[in-house]
XYZ file of C-alpha atoms in Angstrom:
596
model
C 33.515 -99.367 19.512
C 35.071 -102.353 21.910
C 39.182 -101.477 21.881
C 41.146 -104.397 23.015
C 43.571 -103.712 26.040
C 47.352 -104.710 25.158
C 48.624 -108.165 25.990
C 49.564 -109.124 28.950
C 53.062 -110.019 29.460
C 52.862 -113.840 29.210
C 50.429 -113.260 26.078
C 53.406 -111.676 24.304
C 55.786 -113.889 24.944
C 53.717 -116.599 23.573
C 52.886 -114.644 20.608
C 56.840 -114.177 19.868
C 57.499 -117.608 20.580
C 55.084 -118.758 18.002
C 56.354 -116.294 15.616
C 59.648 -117.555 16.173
C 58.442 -121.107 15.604
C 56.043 -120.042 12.285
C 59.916 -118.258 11.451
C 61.443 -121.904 11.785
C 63.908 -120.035 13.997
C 63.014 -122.768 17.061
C 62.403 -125.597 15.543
C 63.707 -127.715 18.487
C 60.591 -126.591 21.026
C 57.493 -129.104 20.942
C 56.166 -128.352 24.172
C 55.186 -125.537 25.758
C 54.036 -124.695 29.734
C 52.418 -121.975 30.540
C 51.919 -121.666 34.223
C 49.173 -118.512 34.705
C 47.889 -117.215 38.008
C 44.284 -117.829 38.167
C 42.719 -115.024 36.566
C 45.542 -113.826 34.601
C 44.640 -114.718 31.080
C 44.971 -118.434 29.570
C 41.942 -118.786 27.488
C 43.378 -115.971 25.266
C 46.501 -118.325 24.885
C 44.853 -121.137 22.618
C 43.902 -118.429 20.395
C 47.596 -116.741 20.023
C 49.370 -119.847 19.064
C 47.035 -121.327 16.559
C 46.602 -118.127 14.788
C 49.965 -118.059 13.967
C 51.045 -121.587 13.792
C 47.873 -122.093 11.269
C 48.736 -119.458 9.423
C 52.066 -120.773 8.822
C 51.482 -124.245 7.805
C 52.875 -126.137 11.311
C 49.432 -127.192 12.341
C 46.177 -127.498 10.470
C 43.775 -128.328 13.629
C 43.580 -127.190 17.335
C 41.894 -129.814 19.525
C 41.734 -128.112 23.156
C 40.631 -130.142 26.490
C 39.055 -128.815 29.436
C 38.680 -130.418 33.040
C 35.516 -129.591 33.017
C 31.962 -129.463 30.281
C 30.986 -126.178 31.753
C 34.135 -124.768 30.361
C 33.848 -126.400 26.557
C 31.478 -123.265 25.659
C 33.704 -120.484 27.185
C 36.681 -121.793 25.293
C 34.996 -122.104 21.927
C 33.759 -118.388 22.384
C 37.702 -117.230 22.895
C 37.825 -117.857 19.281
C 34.958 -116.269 18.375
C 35.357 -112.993 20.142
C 35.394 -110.591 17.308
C 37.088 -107.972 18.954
C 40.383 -110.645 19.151
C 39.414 -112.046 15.807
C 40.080 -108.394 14.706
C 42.787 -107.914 16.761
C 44.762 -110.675 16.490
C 43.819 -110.465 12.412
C 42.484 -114.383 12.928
C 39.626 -116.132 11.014
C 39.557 -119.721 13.150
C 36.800 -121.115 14.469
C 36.187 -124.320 16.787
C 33.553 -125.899 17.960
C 32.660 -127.322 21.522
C 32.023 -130.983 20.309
C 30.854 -134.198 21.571
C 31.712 -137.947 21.063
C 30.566 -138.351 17.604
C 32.417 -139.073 14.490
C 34.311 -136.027 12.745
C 33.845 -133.500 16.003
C 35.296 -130.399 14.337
C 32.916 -130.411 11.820
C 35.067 -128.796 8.932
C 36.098 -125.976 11.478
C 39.507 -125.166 12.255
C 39.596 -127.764 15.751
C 37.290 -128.525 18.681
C 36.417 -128.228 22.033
C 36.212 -131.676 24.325
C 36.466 -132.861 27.595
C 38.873 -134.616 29.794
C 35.922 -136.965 30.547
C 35.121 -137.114 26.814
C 38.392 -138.215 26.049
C 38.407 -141.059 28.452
C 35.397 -142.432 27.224
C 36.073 -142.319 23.432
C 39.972 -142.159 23.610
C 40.279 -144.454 19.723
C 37.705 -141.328 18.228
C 40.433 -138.584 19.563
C 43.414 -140.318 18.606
C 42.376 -140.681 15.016
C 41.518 -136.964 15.095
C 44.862 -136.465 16.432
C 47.270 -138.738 14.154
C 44.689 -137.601 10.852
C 45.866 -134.065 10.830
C 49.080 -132.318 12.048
C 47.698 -130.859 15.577
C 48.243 -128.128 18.199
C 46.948 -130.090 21.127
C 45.741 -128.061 24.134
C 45.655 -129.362 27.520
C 43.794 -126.703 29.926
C 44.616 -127.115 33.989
C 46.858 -129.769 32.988
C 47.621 -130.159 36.700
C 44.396 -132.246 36.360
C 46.478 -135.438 35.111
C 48.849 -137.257 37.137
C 51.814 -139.379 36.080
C 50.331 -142.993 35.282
C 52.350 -145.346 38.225
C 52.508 -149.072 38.202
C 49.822 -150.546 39.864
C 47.708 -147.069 40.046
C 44.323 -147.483 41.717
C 41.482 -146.820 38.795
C 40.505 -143.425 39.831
C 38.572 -141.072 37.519
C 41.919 -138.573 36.683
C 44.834 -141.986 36.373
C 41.904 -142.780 33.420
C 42.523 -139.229 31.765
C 45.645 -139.605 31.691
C 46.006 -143.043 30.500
C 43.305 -141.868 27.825
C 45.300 -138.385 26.850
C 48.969 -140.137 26.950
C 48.737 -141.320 23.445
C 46.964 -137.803 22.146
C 50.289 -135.949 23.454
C 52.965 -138.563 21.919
C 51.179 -138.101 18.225
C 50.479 -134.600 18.707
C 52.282 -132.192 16.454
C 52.907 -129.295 18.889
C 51.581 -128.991 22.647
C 50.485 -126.392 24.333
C 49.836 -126.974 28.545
C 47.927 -124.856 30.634
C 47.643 -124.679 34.274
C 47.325 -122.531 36.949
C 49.463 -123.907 39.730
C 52.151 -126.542 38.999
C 51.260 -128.826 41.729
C 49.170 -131.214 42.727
C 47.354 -131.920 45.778
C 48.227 -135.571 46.245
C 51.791 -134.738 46.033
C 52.042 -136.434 42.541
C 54.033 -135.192 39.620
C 51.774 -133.878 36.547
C 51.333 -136.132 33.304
C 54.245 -135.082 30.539
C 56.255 -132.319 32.319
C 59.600 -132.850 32.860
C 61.065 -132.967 36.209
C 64.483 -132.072 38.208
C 65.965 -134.644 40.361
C 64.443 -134.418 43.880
C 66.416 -135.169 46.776
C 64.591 -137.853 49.402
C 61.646 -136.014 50.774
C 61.698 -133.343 48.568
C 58.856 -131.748 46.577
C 59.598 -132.624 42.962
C 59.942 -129.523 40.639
C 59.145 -129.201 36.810
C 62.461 -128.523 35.108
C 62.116 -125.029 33.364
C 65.295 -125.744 31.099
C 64.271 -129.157 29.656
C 65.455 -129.863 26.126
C 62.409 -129.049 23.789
C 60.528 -126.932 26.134
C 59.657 -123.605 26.270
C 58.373 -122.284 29.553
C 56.162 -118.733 30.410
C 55.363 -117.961 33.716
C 52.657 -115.464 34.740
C 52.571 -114.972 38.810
C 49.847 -113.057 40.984
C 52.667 -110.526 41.083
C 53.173 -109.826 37.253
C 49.222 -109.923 37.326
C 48.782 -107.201 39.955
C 51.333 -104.880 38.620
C 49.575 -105.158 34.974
C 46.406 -104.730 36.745
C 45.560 -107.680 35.226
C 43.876 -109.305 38.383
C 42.072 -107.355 41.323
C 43.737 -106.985 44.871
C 42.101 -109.271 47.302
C 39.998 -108.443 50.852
C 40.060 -111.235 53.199
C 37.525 -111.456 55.566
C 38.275 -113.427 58.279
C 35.619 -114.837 60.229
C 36.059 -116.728 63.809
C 33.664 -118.676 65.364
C 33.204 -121.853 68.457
C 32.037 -125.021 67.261
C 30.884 -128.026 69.376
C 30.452 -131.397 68.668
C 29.725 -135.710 69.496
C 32.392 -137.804 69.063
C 32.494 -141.374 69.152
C 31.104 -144.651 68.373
C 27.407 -145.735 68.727
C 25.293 -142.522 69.452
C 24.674 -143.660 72.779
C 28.676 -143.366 73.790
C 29.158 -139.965 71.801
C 30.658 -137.308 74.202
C 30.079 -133.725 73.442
C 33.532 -132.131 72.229
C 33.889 -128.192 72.736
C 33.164 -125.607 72.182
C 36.429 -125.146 70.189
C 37.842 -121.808 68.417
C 38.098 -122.232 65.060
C 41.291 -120.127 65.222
C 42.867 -122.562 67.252
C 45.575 -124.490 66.505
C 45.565 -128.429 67.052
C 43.852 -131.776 66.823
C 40.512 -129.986 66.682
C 41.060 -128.000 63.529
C 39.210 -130.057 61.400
C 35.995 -131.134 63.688
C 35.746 -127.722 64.083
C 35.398 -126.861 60.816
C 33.598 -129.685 59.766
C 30.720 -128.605 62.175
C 31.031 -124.449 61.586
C 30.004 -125.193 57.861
C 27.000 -127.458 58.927
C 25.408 -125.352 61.930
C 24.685 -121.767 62.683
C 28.451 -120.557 61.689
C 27.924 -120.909 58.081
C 24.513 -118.920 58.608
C 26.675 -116.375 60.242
C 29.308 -116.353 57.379
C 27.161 -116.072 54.960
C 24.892 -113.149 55.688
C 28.198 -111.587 56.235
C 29.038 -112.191 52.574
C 25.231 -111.438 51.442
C 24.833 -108.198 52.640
C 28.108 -107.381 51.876
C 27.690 -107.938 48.475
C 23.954 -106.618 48.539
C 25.650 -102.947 49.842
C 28.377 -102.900 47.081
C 25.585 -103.096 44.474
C 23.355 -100.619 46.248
C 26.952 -98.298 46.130
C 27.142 -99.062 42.531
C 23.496 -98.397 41.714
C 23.733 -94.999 43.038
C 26.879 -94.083 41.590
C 25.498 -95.006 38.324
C 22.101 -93.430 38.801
C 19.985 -96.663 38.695
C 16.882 -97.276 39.742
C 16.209 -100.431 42.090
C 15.761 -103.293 40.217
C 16.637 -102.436 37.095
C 19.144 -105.040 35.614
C 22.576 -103.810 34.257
C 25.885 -105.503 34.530
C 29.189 -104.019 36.481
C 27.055 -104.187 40.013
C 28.781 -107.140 41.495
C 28.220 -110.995 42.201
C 28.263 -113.173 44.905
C 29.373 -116.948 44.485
C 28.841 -119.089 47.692
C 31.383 -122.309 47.251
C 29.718 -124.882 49.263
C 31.020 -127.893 51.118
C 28.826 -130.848 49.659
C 25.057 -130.850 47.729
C 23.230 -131.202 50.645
C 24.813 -128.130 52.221
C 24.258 -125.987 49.079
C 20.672 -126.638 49.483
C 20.691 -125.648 52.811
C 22.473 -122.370 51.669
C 20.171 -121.690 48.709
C 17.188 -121.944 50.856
C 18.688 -119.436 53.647
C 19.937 -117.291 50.598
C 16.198 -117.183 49.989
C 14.719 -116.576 52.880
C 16.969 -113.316 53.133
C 14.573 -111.374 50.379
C 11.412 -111.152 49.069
C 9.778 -114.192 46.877
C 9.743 -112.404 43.312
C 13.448 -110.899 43.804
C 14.644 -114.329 45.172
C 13.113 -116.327 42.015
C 15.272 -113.849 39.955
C 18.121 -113.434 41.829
C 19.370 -116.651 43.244
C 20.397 -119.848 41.351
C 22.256 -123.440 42.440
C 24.294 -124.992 40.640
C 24.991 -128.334 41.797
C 25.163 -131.648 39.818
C 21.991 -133.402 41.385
C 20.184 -130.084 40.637
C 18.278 -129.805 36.769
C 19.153 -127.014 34.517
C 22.416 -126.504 36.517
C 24.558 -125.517 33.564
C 22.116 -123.063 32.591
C 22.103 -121.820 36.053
C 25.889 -121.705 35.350
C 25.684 -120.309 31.787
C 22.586 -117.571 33.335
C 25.122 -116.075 36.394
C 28.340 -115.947 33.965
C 26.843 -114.310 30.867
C 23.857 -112.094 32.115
C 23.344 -109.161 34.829
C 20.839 -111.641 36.650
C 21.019 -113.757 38.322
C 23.748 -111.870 40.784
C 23.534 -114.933 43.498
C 25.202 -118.623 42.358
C 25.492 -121.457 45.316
C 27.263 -124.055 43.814
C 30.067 -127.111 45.074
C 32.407 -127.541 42.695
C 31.284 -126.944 39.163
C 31.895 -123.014 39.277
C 35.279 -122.805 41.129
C 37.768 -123.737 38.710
C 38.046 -121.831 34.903
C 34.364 -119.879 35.268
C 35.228 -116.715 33.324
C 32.863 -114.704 35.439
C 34.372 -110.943 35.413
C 31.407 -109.578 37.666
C 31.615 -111.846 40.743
C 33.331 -109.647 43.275
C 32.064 -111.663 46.695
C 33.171 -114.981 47.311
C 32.009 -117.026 50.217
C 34.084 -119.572 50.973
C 32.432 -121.766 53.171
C 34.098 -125.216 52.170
C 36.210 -128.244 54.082
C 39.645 -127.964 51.320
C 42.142 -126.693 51.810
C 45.099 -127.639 49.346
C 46.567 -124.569 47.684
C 45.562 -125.445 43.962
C 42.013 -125.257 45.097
C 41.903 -122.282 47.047
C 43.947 -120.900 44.482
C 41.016 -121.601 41.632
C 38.612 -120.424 44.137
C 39.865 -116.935 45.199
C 40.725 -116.199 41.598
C 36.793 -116.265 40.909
C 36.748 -112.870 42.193
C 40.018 -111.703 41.321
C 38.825 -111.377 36.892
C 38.589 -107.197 36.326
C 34.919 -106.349 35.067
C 34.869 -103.754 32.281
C 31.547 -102.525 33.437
C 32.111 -102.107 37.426
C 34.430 -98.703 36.480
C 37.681 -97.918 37.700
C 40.253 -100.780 38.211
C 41.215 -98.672 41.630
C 38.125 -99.136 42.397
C 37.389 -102.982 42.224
C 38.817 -105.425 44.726
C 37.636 -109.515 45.291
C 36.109 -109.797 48.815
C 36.234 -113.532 50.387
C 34.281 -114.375 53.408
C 36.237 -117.489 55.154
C 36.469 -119.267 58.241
C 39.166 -118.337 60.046
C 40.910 -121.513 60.717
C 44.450 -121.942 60.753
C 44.648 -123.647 57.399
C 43.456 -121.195 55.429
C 45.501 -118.547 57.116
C 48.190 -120.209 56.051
C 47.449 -119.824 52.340
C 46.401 -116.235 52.665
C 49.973 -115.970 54.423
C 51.567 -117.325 50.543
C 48.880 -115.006 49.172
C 50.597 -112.251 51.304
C 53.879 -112.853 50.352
C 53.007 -113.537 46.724
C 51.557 -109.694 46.639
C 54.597 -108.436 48.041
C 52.977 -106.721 51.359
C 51.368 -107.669 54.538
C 48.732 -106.504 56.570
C 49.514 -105.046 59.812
C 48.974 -108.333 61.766
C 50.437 -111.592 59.954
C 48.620 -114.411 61.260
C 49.672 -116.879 63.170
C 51.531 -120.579 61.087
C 49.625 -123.039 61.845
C 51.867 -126.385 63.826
C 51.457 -129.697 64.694
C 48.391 -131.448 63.577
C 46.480 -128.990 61.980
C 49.219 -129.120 59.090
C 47.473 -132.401 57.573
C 44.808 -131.448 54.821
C 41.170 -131.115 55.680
C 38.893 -133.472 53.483
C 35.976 -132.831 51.625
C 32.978 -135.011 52.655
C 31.278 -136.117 55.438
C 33.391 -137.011 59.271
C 33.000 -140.406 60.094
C 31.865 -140.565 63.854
C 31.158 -136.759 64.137
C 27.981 -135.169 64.788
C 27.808 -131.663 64.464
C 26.064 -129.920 67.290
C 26.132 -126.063 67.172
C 28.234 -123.267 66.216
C 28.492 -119.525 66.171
C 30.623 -116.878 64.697
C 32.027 -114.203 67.379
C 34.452 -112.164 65.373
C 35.241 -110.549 61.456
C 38.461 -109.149 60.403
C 39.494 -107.771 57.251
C 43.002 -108.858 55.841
C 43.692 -106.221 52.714
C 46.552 -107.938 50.772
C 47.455 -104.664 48.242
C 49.772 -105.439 45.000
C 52.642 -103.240 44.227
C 52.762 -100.301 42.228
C 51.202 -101.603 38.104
C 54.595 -101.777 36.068
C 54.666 -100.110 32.491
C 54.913 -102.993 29.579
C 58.094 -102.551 27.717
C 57.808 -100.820 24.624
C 59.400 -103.014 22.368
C 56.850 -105.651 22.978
C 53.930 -104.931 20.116
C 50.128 -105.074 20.987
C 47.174 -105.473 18.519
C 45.980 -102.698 16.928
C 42.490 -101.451 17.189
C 39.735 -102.792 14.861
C 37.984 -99.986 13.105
C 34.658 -101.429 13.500
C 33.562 -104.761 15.415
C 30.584 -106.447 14.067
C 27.906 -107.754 17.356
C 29.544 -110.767 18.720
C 30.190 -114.083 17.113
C 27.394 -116.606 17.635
C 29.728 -120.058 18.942
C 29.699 -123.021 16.335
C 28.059 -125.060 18.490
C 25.058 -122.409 19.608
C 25.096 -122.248 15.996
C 24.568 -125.383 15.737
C 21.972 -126.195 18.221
C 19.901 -123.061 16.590
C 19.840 -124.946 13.128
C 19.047 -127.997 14.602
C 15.893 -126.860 16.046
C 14.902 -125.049 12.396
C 15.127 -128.506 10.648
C 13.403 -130.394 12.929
C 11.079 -127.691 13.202
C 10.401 -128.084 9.544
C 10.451 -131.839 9.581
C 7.662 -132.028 11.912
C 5.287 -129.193 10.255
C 5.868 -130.899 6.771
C 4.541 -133.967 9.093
C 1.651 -132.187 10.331
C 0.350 -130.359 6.657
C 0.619 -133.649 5.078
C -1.122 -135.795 7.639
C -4.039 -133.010 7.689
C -4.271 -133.002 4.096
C -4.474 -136.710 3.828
C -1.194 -137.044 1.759
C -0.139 -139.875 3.495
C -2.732 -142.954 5.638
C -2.617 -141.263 9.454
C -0.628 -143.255 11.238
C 1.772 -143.089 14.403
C 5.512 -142.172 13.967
C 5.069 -139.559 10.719
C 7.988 -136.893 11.642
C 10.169 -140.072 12.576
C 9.814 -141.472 9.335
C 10.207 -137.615 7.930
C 13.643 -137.837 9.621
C 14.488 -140.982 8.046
C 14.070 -139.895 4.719
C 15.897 -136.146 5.409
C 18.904 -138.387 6.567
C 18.609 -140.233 3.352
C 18.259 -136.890 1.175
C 21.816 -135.577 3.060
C 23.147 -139.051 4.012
C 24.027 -137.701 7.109
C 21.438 -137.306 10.498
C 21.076 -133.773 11.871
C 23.419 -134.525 14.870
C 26.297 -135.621 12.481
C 26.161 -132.482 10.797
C 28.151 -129.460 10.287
C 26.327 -125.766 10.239
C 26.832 -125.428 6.923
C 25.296 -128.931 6.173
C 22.228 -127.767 8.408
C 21.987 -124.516 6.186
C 21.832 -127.092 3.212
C 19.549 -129.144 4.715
C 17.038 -126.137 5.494
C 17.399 -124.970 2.234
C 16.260 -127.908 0.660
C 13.676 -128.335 2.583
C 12.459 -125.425 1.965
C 12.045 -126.419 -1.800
C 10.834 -129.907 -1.644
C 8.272 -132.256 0.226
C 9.483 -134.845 2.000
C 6.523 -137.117 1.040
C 7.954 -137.340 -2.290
C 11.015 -138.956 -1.207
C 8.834 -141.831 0.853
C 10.524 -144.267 -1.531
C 14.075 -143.845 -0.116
C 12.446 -145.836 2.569
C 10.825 -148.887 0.837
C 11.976 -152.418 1.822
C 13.119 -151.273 5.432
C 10.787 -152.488 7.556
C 11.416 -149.810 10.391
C 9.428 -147.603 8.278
C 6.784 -149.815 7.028
């Protein structure tokens, strides 16, 4: 029997809040913010509110919208874990959904995009304005405020495209796991306190008809709600050309890595494109190949047997071509048969990247995942424990989603004393200075604080290739480990109520969608062997284009076509067919001349 662990502190408070709202006793709050450390908890949010505001009438739908499609799947299946269905004493069910008329499919809400969104923004308003709706932005920090004369990049179009959604919405829910932005912009809908000239602009926490929770790395480490983290810290000399036409290039270096200056980024630039990122990352592989030998033998496992709870190793690199380059060394590093198993990249040029994605999160093997940018942000991924962080940004937001990879607690590794995230980095002033916030965040430091960076190597690094700057060589000449420890775990108070136990959970939920996609495949399975007896037995002339003309007339039969329909129309459908020919219904057909 699966037993639910208690909320988490920010889960409560959301739960009371929408009890107080289902009570009518705060009728004034339309908005809420919930600002979560990476790690600590959000997807479970979604599921909190609407289980109570449904219940009570405020809302009949949940429409929830992810930054990303890789994440439209793990958000359907936080409604359909059973053991929080029990828990929580919920029946809802959404469904990850694409652009197609009615997308929740008689469910209780769906599952879209931010991308979706913008490209069919009159489908989701209609959704919106049709039904009274709890509307779910995840990573909200995602959208920035719309500004006169804003250039047409990809996120100004979400948030011209979700603008309307929010103003017709019935109650709003906003997720996010840092309240700032990179850029420096403010985020689409907060509110915000006056800023003086040159001042970072704030969210204002006491806005009329808000109601704000706040979860920090702090509150998560004294729940034990997110793992301590290990930084390894690795140094290195990097040399480089510089210049105009090749022929004028001057060799730059070799430069510390370490240092501070004008030569932070070239340096780092070339580390993660020559033999320094080879370096760092056999640091990081055979770090992560020991902790699953440990585990093996403390479990009593034989060598390549799968089971999960050994540990996983996601390598975050700095562009598609560099991932490549990674996968292939990753490779190299162990025999061909363990290797084909073992190792996956997930990169959006690559084929069959989300099931690489979908593979690593939800199964013991593959226990290697090089990826860019598709895996760093939302991948609920308990068992990765090794991060190698071999990529150009450096904004805090990002590292933030990045770290936090590692950070999730996996049930099956044992102890929570004894997990802890390990991330291999280079050791560049930039990123010391956000493990120095990390530091201060977890309310120790190690024995050496590193150094604050000055001067030039403040500005941001980019992501991308350095105009003018031809990597040459680089090495890696020193490790150190940086062990950031949280404070002591803080009791929950007991007047704050946690779910119950189920007596019994069933297996897991299958998602609507997986549903879906299963039935699907039955009825056109069906379609196409009614095609095939009937052409063998001479029931209809032989010609081309039989199971598409089969389809036409099942779409007929239902009035709907299989990828307009809801699970329990697919049932229907599969029943029927089971009980009639679709040769007999040929006539629905007659006088279109697509068919003839």
């Amino acid at each position: 029997m699966t037993v639910p662990r208690p909320l988490r502190r920010h889960q409560r408070s959301l739960a009371a809040l929408a009890a107080a709202l289902a009570r009518g006793e705060a009728g004034e709050v339309a908005d809420i913010l919930a600002a979560v450390t990476p790690g600590g908890g959000k997807s479970l949010l979604p599921v909190i509110a609407a289980a109570r505001l449904v219940a009570a009438g405020l809302v009949a739908r949940v429409v929830w919208v992810v930054p990303r499609d890789s994440l439209r799947l793990q958000a359907e299946e936080a409604f359909a874990d059973p053991v929080w269905r029990a828990a929580l004493g919920h029946s809802l069910a959404v469904r990850a959904a694409e652009n197609r008329p009615d997308p929740a499919r008689g469910l209780d809400g769906y599952v879209t995009t931010y991308q979706a969104v913008a490209a069919a923004p009159d489908l989701h308003l209609a959704e919106i304005r049709r039904v009274p709706t709890l509307l779910v932005l995840d990573e909200v920090h995602h959208l920035p405020v719309l500004a006169e004369g804003d250039p047409g990049a990809e996120e100004a179009g979400w948030s011209r495209a979700l603008l309307p959604l929010l103003r017709h919405a019935r109650l709003r829910l906003l997720l996010s796991g840092t309240l700032e932005r990179a850029d420096g912009r403010r985020i689409l809908w907060l509110p915000y306190a006056a800023a003086g000239p040159g001042a970072r602009p704030l969210p204002d926490l006491d806005a009329p008809g808000w109601a704000v929770i706040g979860y920090s790395r702090s509150d998560a480490l004294a729940e034990r709600a997110v793992l301590p983290v290990s930084f390894g810290a690795l140094d290195g000399e990097a040399s480089w050309l510089e210049g105009g036409r090749a022929s004028e290039q001057a060799r730059v270096g070799p430069h510390r890595l370490s240092a501070r200056g004008a030569t932070t980024r070239p340096a780092l630039f070339t580390a993660l494109r020559t033999g320094f990122a080879r370096d760092l990352l056999r640091e990081a592989f055979f770090a992560t190949r020991r902790l699953r030998t440990a585990r093996r033998e403390a479990r009593g496992l034989p060598t390549g047997e799968a089971a999960s709870g050994l540990g996983k190793l996601l390598v975050v690199a700095p562009d598609q071509a560099s991932a490549q380059r990674y996968h292939a060394m990753l490779r190299g590093w162990m025999p061909p048969g363990q290797a084909e198993r073992d190792i996956r990249l997930a990169i959006s040029d690559e084929p069959g990247a989300h099931a690489a994605l979908a593979a690593f999160r939800l199964r013991p093997e593959p226990a290697v995942l090089v990826t860019v940018a598709m895996a760093y942000e939302g991948l609920d991924a308990p068992e990765v424990a090794v991060v190698a962080a071999l990529t150009h940004i450096r904004s805090r937001p990002w590292l933030e989603q990045m770290i936090a990879r590692a950070t999730r607690v996996d049930p099956h590794a044992g102890d929570y004393a004894d997990q802890h995230a390990l991330v291999f980095h280079p050791d560049d002033p930039l990123f010391a200075r956000f493990r120095a916030r990390v530091e201060a965040e977890q309310a120790t430091a190690p024995g050496r604080r590193p150094p604050r960076p000055v001067g030039a190597a403040n500005g941001p690094v980019r992501e991308g290739p350095d105009d003018g700057i031809v990597p040459l060589e680089s090495n890696a000449i020193g490790l150190r480990y940086l062990m950031l420890r949280p404070r002591p775990a803080a009791p929950a108070p007991e007047a704050e109520p946690t779910p119950a136990a189920p007596a019994a959970v069933a297996a897991p939920a299958e998602p609507p969608s997986r549903a879906e996609d299963r039935l699907r495949a039955r009825v056109a399975a069906l379609v196409t062997a009614q095609a095939a007896e009937d052409a063998a037995d001479l029931r209809v002339p032989r010609r081309g284009g039989l199971p598409h003309r089969y389809n036409a007339v099942l779409k007929r039969v239902s009035g709907r076509s299989r990828a307009e329909m809801s699970a329990a129309e697919l049932e229907a459908a599969l029943d029927w067919l089971e009980r009639n020919r679709l040769h007999d219904h040929l006539h629905l057909l007659e006088g279109d001349a697509r068919y003839v």
